[in-house]
Tab-separated table of C-alpha atoms and ligand atoms in Angstrom:
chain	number	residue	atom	x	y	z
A	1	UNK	CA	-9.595	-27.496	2.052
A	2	UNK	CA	-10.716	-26.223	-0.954
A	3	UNK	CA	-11.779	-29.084	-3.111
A	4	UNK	CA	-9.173	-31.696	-5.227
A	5	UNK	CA	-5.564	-31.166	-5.120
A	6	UNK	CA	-3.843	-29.406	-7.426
A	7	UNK	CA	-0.285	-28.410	-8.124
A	8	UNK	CA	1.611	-26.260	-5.624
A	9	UNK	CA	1.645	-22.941	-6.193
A	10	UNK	CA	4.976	-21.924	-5.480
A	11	UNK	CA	4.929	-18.349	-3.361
A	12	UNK	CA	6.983	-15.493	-2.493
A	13	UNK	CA	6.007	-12.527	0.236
A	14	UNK	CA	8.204	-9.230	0.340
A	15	UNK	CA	7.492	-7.756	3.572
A	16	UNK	CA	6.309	-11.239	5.369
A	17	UNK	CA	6.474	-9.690	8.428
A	18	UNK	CA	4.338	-7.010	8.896
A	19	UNK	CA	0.749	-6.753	8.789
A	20	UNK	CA	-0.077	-7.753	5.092
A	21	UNK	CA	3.074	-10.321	5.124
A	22	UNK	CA	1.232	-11.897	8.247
A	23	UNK	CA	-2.304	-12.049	6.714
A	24	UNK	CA	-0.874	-13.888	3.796
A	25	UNK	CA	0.700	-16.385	5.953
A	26	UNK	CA	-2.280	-16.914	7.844
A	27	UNK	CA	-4.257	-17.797	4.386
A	28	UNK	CA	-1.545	-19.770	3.189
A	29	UNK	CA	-1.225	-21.350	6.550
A	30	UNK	CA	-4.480	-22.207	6.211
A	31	UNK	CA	-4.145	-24.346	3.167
A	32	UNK	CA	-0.440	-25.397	3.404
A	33	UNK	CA	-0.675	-28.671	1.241
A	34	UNK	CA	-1.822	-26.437	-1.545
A	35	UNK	CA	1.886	-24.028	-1.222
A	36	UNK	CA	5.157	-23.909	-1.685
A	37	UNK	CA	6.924	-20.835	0.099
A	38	UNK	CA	10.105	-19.383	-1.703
A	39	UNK	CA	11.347	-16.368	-0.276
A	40	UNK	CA	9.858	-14.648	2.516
A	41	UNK	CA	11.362	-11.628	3.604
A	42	UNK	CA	11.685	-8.816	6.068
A	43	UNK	CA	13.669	-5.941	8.042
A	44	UNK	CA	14.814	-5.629	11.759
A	45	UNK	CA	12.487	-8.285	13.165
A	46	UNK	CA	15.231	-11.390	12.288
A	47	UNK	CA	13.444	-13.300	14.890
A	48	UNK	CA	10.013	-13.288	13.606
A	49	UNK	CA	11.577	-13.862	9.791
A	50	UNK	CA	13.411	-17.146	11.065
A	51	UNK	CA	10.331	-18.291	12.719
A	52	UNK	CA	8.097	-18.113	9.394
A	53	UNK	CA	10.686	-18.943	6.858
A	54	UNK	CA	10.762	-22.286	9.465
A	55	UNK	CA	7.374	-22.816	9.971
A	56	UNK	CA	6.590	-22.417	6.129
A	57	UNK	CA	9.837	-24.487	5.079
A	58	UNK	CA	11.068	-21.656	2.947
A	59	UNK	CA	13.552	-21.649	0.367
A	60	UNK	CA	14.982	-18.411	1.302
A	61	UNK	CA	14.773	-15.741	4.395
A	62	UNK	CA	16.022	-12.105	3.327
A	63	UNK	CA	16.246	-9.556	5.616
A	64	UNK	CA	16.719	-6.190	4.418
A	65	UNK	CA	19.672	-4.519	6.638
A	66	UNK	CA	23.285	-6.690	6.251
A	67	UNK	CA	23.876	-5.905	9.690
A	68	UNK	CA	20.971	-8.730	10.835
A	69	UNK	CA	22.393	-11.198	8.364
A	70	UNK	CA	24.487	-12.759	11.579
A	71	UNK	CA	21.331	-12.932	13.821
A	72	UNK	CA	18.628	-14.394	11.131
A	73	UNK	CA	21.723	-17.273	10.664
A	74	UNK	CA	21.898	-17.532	13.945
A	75	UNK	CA	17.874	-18.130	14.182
A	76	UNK	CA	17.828	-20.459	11.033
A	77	UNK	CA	20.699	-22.931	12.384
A	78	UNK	CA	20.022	-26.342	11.717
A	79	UNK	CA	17.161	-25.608	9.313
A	80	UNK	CA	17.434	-26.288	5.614
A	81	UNK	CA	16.139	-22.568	5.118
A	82	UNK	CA	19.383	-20.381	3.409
A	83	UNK	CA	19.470	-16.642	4.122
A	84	UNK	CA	20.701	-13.118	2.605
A	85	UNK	CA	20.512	-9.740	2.878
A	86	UNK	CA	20.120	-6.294	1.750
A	87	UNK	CA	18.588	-4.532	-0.724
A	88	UNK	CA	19.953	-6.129	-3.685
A	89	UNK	CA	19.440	-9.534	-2.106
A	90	UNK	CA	15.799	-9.135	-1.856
A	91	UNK	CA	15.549	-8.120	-5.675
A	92	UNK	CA	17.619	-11.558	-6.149
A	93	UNK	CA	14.902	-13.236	-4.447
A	94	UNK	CA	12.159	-11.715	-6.245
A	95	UNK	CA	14.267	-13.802	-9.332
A	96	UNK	CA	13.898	-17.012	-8.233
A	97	UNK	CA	10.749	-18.943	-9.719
A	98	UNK	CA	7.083	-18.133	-8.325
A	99	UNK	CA	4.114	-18.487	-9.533
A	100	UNK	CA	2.405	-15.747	-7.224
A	101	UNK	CA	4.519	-12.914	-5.424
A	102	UNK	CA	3.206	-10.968	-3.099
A	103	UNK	CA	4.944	-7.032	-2.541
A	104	UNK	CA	3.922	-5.734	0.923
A	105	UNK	CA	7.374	-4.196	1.538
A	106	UNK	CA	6.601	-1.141	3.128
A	107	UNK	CA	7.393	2.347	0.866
A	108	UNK	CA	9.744	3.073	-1.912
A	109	UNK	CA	12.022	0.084	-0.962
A	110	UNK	CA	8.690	-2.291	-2.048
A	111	UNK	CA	9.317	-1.120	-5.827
A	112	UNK	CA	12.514	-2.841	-6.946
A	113	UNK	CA	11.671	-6.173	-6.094
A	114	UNK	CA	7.656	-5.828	-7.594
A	115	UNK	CA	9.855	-5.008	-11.013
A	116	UNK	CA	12.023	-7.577	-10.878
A	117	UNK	CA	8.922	-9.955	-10.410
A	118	UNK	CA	7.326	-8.374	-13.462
A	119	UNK	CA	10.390	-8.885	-15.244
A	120	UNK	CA	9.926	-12.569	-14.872
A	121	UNK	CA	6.440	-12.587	-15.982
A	122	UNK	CA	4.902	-13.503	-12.522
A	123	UNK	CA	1.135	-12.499	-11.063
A	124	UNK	CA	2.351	-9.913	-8.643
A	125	UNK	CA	-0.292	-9.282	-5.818
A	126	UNK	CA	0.400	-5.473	-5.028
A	127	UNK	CA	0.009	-4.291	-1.619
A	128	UNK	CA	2.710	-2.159	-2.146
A	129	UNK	CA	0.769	1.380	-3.113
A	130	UNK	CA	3.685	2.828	-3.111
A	131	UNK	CA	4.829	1.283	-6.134
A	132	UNK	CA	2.342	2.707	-8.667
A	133	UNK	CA	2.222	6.091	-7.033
A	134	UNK	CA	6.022	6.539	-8.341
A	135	UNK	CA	6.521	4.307	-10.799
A	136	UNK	CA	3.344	3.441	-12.143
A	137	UNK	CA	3.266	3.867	-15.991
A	138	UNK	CA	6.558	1.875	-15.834
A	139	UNK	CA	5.577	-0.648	-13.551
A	140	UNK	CA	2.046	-1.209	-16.121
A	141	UNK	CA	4.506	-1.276	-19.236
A	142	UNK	CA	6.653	-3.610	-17.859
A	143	UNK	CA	3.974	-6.112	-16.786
A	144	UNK	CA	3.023	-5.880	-20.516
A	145	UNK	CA	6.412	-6.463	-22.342
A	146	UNK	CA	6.711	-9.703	-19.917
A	147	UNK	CA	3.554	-11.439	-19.887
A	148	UNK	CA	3.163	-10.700	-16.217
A	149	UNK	CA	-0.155	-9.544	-14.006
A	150	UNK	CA	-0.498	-7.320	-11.619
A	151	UNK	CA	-3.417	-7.930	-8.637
A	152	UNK	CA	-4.145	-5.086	-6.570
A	153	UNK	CA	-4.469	-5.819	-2.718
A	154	UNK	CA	-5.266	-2.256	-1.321
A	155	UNK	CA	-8.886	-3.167	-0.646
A	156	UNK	CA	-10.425	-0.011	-2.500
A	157	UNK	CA	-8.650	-0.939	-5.692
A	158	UNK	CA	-9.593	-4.599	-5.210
A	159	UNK	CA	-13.180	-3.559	-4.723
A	160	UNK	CA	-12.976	-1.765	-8.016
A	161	UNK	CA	-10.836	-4.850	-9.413
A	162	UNK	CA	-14.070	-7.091	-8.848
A	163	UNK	CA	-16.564	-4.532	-9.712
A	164	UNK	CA	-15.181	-3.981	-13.165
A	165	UNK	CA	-15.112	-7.852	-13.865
A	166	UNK	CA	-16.731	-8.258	-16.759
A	167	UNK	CA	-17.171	-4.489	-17.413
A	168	UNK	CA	-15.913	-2.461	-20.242
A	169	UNK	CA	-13.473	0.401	-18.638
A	170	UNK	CA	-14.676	2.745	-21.577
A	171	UNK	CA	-18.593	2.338	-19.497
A	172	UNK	CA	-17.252	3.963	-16.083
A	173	UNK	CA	-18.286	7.505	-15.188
A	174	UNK	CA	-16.812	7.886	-12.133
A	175	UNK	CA	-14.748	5.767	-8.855
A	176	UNK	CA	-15.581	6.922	-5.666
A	177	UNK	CA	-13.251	5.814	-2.840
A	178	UNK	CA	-14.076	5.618	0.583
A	179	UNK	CA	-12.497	6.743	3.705
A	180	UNK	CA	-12.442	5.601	7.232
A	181	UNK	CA	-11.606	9.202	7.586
A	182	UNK	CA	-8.820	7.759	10.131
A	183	UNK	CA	-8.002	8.435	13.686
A	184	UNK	CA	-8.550	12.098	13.593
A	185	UNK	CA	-11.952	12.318	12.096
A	186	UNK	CA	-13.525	14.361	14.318
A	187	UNK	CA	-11.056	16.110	16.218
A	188	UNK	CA	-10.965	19.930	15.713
A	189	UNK	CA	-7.587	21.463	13.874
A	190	UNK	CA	-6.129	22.866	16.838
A	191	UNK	CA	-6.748	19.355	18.833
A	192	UNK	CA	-4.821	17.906	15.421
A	193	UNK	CA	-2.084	20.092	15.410
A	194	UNK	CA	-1.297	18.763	18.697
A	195	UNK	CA	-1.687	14.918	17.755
A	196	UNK	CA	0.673	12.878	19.316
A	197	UNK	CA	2.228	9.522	17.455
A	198	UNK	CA	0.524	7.417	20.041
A	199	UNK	CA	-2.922	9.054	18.608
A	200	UNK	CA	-1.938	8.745	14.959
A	201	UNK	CA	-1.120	4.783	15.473
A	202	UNK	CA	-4.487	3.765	16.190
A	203	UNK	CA	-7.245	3.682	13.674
A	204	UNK	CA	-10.723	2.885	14.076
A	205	UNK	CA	-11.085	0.353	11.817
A	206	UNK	CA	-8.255	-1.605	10.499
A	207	UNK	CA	-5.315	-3.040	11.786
A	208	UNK	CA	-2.334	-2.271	9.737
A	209	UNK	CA	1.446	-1.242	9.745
A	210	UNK	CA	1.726	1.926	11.642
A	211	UNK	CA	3.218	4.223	9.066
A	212	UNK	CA	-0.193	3.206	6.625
A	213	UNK	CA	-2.273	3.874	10.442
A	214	UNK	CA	-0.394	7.203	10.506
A	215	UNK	CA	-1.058	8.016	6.612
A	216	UNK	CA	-4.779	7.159	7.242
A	217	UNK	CA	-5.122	9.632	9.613
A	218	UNK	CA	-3.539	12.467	7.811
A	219	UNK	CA	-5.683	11.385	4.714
A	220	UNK	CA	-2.219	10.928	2.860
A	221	UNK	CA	-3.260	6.824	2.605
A	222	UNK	CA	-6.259	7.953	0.579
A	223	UNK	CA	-4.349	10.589	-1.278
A	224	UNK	CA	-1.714	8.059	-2.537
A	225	UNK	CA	-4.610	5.777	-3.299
A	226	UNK	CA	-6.549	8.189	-5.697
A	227	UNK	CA	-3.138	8.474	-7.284
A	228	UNK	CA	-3.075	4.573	-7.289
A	229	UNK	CA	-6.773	4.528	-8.996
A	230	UNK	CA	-5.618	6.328	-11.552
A	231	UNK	CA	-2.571	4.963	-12.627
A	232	UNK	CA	-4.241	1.396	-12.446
A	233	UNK	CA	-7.263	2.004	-13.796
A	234	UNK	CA	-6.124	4.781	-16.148
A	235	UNK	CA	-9.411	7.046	-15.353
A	236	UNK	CA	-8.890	10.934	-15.175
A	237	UNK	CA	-8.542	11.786	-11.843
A	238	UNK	CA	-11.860	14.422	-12.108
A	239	UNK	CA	-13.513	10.968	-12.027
A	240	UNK	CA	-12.061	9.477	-8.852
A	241	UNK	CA	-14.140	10.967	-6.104
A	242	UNK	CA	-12.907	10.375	-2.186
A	243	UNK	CA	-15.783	9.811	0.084
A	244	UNK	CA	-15.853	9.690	4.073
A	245	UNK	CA	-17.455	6.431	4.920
A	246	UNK	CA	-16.772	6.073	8.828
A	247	UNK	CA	-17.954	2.312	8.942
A	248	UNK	CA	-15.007	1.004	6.314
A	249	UNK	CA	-17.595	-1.052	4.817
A	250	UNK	CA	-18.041	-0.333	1.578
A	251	UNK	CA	-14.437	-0.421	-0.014
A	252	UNK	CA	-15.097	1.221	-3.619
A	253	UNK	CA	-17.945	2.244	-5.723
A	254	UNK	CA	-18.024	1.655	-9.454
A	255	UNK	CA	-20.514	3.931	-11.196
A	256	UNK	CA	-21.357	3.381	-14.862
A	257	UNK	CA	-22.508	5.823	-17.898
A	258	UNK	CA	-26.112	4.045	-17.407
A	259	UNK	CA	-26.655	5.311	-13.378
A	260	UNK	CA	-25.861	1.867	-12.132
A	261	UNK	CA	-23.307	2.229	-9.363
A	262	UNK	CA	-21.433	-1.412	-7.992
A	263	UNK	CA	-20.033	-1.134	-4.858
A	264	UNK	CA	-18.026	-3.643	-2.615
A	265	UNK	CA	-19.172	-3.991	0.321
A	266	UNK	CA	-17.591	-6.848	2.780
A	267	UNK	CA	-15.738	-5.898	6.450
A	268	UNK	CA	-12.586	-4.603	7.334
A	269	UNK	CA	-10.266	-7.210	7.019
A	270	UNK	CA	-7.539	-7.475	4.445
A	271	UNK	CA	-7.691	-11.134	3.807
A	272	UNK	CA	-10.221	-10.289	1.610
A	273	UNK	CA	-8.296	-8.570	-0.911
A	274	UNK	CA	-5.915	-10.930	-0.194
A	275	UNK	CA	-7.453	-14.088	-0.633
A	276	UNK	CA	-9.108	-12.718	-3.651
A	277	UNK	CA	-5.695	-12.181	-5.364
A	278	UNK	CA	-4.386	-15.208	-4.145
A	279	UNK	CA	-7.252	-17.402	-5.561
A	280	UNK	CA	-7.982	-15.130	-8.745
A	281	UNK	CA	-9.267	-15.709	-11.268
A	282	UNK	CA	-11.353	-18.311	-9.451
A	283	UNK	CA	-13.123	-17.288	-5.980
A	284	UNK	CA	-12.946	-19.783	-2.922
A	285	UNK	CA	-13.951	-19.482	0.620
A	286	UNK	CA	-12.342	-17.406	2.560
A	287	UNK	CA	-12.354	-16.950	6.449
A	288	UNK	CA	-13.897	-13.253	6.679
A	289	UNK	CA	-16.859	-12.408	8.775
A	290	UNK	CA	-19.910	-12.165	6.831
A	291	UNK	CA	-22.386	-8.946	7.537
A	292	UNK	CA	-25.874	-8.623	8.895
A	293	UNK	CA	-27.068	-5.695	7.787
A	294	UNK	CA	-29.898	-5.151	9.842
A	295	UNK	CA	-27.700	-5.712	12.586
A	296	UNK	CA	-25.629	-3.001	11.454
A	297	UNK	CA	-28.365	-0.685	11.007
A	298	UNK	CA	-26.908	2.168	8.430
A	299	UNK	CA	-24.246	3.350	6.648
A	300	UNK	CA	-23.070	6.718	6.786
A	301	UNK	CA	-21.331	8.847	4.347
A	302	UNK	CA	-19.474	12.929	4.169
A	303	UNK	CA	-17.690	14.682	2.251
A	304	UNK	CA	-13.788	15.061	2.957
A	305	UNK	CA	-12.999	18.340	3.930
A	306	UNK	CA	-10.238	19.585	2.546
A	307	UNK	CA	-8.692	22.317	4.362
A	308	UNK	CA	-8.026	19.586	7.285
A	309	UNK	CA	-6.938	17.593	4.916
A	310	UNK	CA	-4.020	19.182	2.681
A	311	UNK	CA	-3.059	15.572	1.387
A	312	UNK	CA	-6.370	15.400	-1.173
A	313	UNK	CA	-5.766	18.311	-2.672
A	314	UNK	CA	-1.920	17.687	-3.562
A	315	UNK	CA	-2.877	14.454	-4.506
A	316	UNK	CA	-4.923	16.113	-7.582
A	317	UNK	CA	-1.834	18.321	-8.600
A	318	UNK	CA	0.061	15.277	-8.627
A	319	UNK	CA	-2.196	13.582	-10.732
A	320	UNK	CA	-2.226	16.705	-12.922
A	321	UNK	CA	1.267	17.118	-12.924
A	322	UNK	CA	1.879	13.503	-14.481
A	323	UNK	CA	5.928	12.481	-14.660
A	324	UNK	CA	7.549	11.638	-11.364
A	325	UNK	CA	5.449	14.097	-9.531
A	326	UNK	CA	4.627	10.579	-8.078
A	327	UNK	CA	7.851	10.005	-6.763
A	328	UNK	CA	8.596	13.549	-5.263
A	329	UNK	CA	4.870	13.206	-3.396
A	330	UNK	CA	5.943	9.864	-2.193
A	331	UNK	CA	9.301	10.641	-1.035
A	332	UNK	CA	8.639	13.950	0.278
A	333	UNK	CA	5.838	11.814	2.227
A	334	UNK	CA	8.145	9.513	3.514
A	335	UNK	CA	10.403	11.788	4.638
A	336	UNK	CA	7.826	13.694	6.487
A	337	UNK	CA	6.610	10.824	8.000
A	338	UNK	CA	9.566	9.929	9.303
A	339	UNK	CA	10.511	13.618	10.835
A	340	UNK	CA	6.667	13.000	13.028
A	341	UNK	CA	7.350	9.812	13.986
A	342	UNK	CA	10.955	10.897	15.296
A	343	UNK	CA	9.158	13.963	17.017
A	344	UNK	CA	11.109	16.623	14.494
A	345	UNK	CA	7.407	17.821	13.046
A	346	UNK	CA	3.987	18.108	14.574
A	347	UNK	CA	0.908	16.003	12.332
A	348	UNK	CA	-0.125	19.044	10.169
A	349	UNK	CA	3.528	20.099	9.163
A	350	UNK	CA	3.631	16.826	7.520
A	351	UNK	CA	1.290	18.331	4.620
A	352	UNK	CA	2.991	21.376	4.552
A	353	UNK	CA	6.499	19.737	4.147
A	354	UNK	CA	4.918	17.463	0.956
A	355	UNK	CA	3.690	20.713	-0.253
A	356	UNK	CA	6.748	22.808	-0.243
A	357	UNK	CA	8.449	19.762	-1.351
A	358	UNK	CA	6.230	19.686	-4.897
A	359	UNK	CA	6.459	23.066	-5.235
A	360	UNK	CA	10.180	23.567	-4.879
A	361	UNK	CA	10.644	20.681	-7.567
A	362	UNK	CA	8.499	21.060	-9.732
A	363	UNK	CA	11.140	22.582	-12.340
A	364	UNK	CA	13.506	19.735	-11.777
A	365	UNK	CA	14.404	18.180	-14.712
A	366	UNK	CA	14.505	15.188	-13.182
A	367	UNK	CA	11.020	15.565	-12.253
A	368	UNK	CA	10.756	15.341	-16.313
A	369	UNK	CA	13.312	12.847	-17.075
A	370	UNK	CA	12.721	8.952	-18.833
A	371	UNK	CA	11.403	7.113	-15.749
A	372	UNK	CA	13.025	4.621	-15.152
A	373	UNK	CA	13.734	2.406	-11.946
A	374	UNK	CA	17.128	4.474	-11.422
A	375	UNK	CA	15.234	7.620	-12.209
A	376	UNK	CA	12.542	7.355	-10.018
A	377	UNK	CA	14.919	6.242	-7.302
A	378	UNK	CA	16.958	9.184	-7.894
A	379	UNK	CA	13.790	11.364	-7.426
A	380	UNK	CA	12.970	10.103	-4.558
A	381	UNK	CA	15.854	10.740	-3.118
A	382	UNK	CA	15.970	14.666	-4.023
A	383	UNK	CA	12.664	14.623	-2.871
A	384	UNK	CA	13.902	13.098	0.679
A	385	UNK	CA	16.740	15.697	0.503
A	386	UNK	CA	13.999	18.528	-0.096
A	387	UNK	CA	11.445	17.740	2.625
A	388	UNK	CA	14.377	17.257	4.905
A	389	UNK	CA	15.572	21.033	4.377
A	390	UNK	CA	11.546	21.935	4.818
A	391	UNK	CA	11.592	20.490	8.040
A	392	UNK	CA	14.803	21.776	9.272
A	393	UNK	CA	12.971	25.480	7.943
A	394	UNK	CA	9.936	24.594	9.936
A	395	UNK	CA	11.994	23.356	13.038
A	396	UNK	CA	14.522	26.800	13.293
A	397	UNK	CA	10.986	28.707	12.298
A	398	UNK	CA	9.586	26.751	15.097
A	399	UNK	CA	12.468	27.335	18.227
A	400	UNK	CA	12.771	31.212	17.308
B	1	LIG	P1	4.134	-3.162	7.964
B	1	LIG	O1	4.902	-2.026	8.484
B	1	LIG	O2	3.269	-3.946	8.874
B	1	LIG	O3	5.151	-4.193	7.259
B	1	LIG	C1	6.098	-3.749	6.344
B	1	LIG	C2	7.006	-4.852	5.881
B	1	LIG	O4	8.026	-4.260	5.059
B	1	LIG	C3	7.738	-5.587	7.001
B	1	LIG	O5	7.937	-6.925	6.630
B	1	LIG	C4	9.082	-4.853	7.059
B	1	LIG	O6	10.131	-5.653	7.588
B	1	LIG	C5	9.324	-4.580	5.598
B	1	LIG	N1	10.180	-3.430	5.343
B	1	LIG	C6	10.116	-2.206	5.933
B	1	LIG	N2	11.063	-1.401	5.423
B	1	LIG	C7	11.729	-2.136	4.519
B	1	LIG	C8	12.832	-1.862	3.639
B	1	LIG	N3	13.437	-0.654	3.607
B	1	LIG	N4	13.268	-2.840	2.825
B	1	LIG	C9	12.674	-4.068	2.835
B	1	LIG	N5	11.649	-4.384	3.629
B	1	LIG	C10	11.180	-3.428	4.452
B	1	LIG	O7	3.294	-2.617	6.712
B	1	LIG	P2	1.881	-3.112	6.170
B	1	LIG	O8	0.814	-2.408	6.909
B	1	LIG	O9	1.855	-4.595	6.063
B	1	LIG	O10	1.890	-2.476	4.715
B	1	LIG	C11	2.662	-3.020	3.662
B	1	LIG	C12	2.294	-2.325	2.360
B	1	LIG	O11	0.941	-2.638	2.049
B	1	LIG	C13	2.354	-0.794	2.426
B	1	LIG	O12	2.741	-0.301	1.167
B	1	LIG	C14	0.931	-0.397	2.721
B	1	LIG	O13	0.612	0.905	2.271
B	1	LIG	C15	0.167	-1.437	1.940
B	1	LIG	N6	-1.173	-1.717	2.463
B	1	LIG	C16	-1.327	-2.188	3.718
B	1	LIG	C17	-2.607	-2.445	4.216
B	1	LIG	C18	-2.800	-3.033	5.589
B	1	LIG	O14	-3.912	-3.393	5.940
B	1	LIG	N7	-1.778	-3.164	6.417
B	1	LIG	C19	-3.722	-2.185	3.422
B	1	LIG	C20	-3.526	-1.705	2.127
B	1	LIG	C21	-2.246	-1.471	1.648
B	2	LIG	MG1	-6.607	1.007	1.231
């Protein structure tokens, strides 16, 4: 498609079922002459994983729970494709040789394998923002000691990504970071309070997962991704400004020391980012829409308020904080996510659990310890443990 043959690029996608997983596979699919697929992997959905791993001749289908390992064997008979699971076997899998691995593993589960990629020196494309929100000095250091890169797929940080190419770091002034401003943006407090899942899994703009839909509409997606700018880019977070752009079409803005400001501007649709790690460093077509912007008319921009949105504000005192604040933000997020989505929590409790959460931990000396991959898995944990005890307080506080 894209010009002469070359050699195939042998590829491996953690989380190649949901959303991001699926985008890949439609670029890849795209251009299947010019790939290999190693592993491919994935969680409940067996079905769906057999189906892909066939389709795109993998080496290797790993599902994440052993109890599917008898239906994704049942789904792959008679295919040359072998098949594992669990935790540890997806970690395995991120072993075997790759040029180009792609983490899109929902949450703290997407870390482990991302490090064991690094560890083998590969060009990890990181969807997973998880990963540098609780791990992300170590996750930089390790791509260092082993030759390895790391490509970042959220589209904000790719927008910065291609608006720093060719640009000393030691220029910038500030990143500003735009925000749908999710499903929610202009409901009232007491309409939000009431939020339902079904409203939280819809967003304006983007189709995604639903916990990243949910996180957009709390403002906890942006949150973990000023946390992500930072640790990737290494600015101080009084430089990384969050800015409500309703339209999604301008990703990031870069602005420089002189006044000149780059911004990305392209639509809302992740095979962007994407395609522009898979192709990096070179840039090839790619099958996004391209804008008119007369036809669009204007762009519009506001400030985030902050008293809706608890999540900004925590994400600044975890930025502050430094150590595996990270991981207790992400955890307790998780956690709190989960308790809304299983109808424990209303929306706006989720903030306060992540907030009692970091406070209650902050003197852990955990929370201080050598982060390491057990460390930081250990953390999250306790931080799990913590936010579950906040929302069993909220729930008894709730029923009296
Ligand atoms: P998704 O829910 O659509 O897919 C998640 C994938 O992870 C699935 O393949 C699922 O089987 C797998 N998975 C879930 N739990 C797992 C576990 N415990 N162990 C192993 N695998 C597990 O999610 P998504 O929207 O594709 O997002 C993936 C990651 O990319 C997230 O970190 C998200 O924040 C980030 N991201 C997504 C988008 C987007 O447009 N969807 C944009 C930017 C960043
Ligand atoms: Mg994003």
């Amino acid at each position: 498609m894209n010009g002469p043959a070359m050699t195939r690029r042998r590829i491996s996608i953690f989380g190649a079922t949901g959303s991001i997983g699926g985008n890949t596979l439609d670029l890849i699919g795209r251009d299947r002459g010019a790939f290999d697929v190693v592993a491919l992997t994935g969680g409940h959905n067996v079905a769906r994983l057999a189906q892909l791993a066939r389709d795109f001749d993998a080496e290797i289908a790993v599902t994440a729970h052993e109890d599917c390992l008898p239906a994704l064997r049942d789904h792959l008979s008679g295919s040359t494709v072998a098949c594992a699971a669990g935790a540890a076997a997806i970690v395995e899998a991120a072993a075997r040789p790759a040029d180009w691995v792609m983490s899109a593993i929902v949450g703290h589960a997407g870390l482990a394998p991302g490090m064991e990629a690094l560890k083998q020196g590969r060009t990890l494309a990181l969807a997973n923002k998880e990963s540098l929100v609780t791990a992300g000095p170590l996750l930089l250091a390790t791509a260092r000691a082993h030759g390895a890169t790391i490509l970042p797929v959220d589209s904000e940080h790719s927008a910065v990504f291609q608006a720093l190419i060719g640009e000393d770091i030691a220029a910038v002034e500030r990143i500003i970071i735009t925000a749908s401003g999710g499903a929610f943006r202009d409901w009232p407090l007491e309409r939000m309070a009431r939020a339902t899942l079904a409203d939280a899994s819809s967003h304006p703009n983007w189709a995604m997962g639903q916990r990243i839909t949910i996180d957009s509409a709390s403002l906890f997606n942006k949150a973990l991704e000023l946390i992500e700018t930072h640790e990737f880019f290494g600015i101080s977070p009084s430089r990384i400004e969050p800015l409500v752009h309703p339209e999604s079409m301008i990703h990031a803005m870069v602005g420089f020391v002189d006044g000149a400001l780059m911004a990305h501007v392209g639509p809302p649709d992740m095979r962007h980012a994407i395609g522009f790690a898979l192709n990096w460093p070179e840039r090839r077509t790619l099958p996004v829409a391209r804008l008119d912007f007369a036809a669009l008319g204007q762009f519009t921009f506001r400030a985030p308020d902050e008293i809706r949105y608890p999540a900004l504000r925590l994400s600044r005192e975890v930025m502050q904080a430094g150590g595996m604040a990270g991981a207790v933000f992400n955890g307790a997020k998780e956690r709190a996510l989960d308790a809304f989505i299983g109808g424990e929590i209303g929306f706006l409790d989720m903030a306060h659990v992540v907030e009692e959460t970091l406070a209650r931990l902050t003197g852990d000396s955990l929370v201080h310890a050598t982060m390491t991959l057990d460390t930081v898995a250990q953390t999250d944990h306790l931080a799990r443990i913590a936010a579950g005890e906040a929302i069993r307080a909220r729930h008894t506080k709730g029923q009296a």
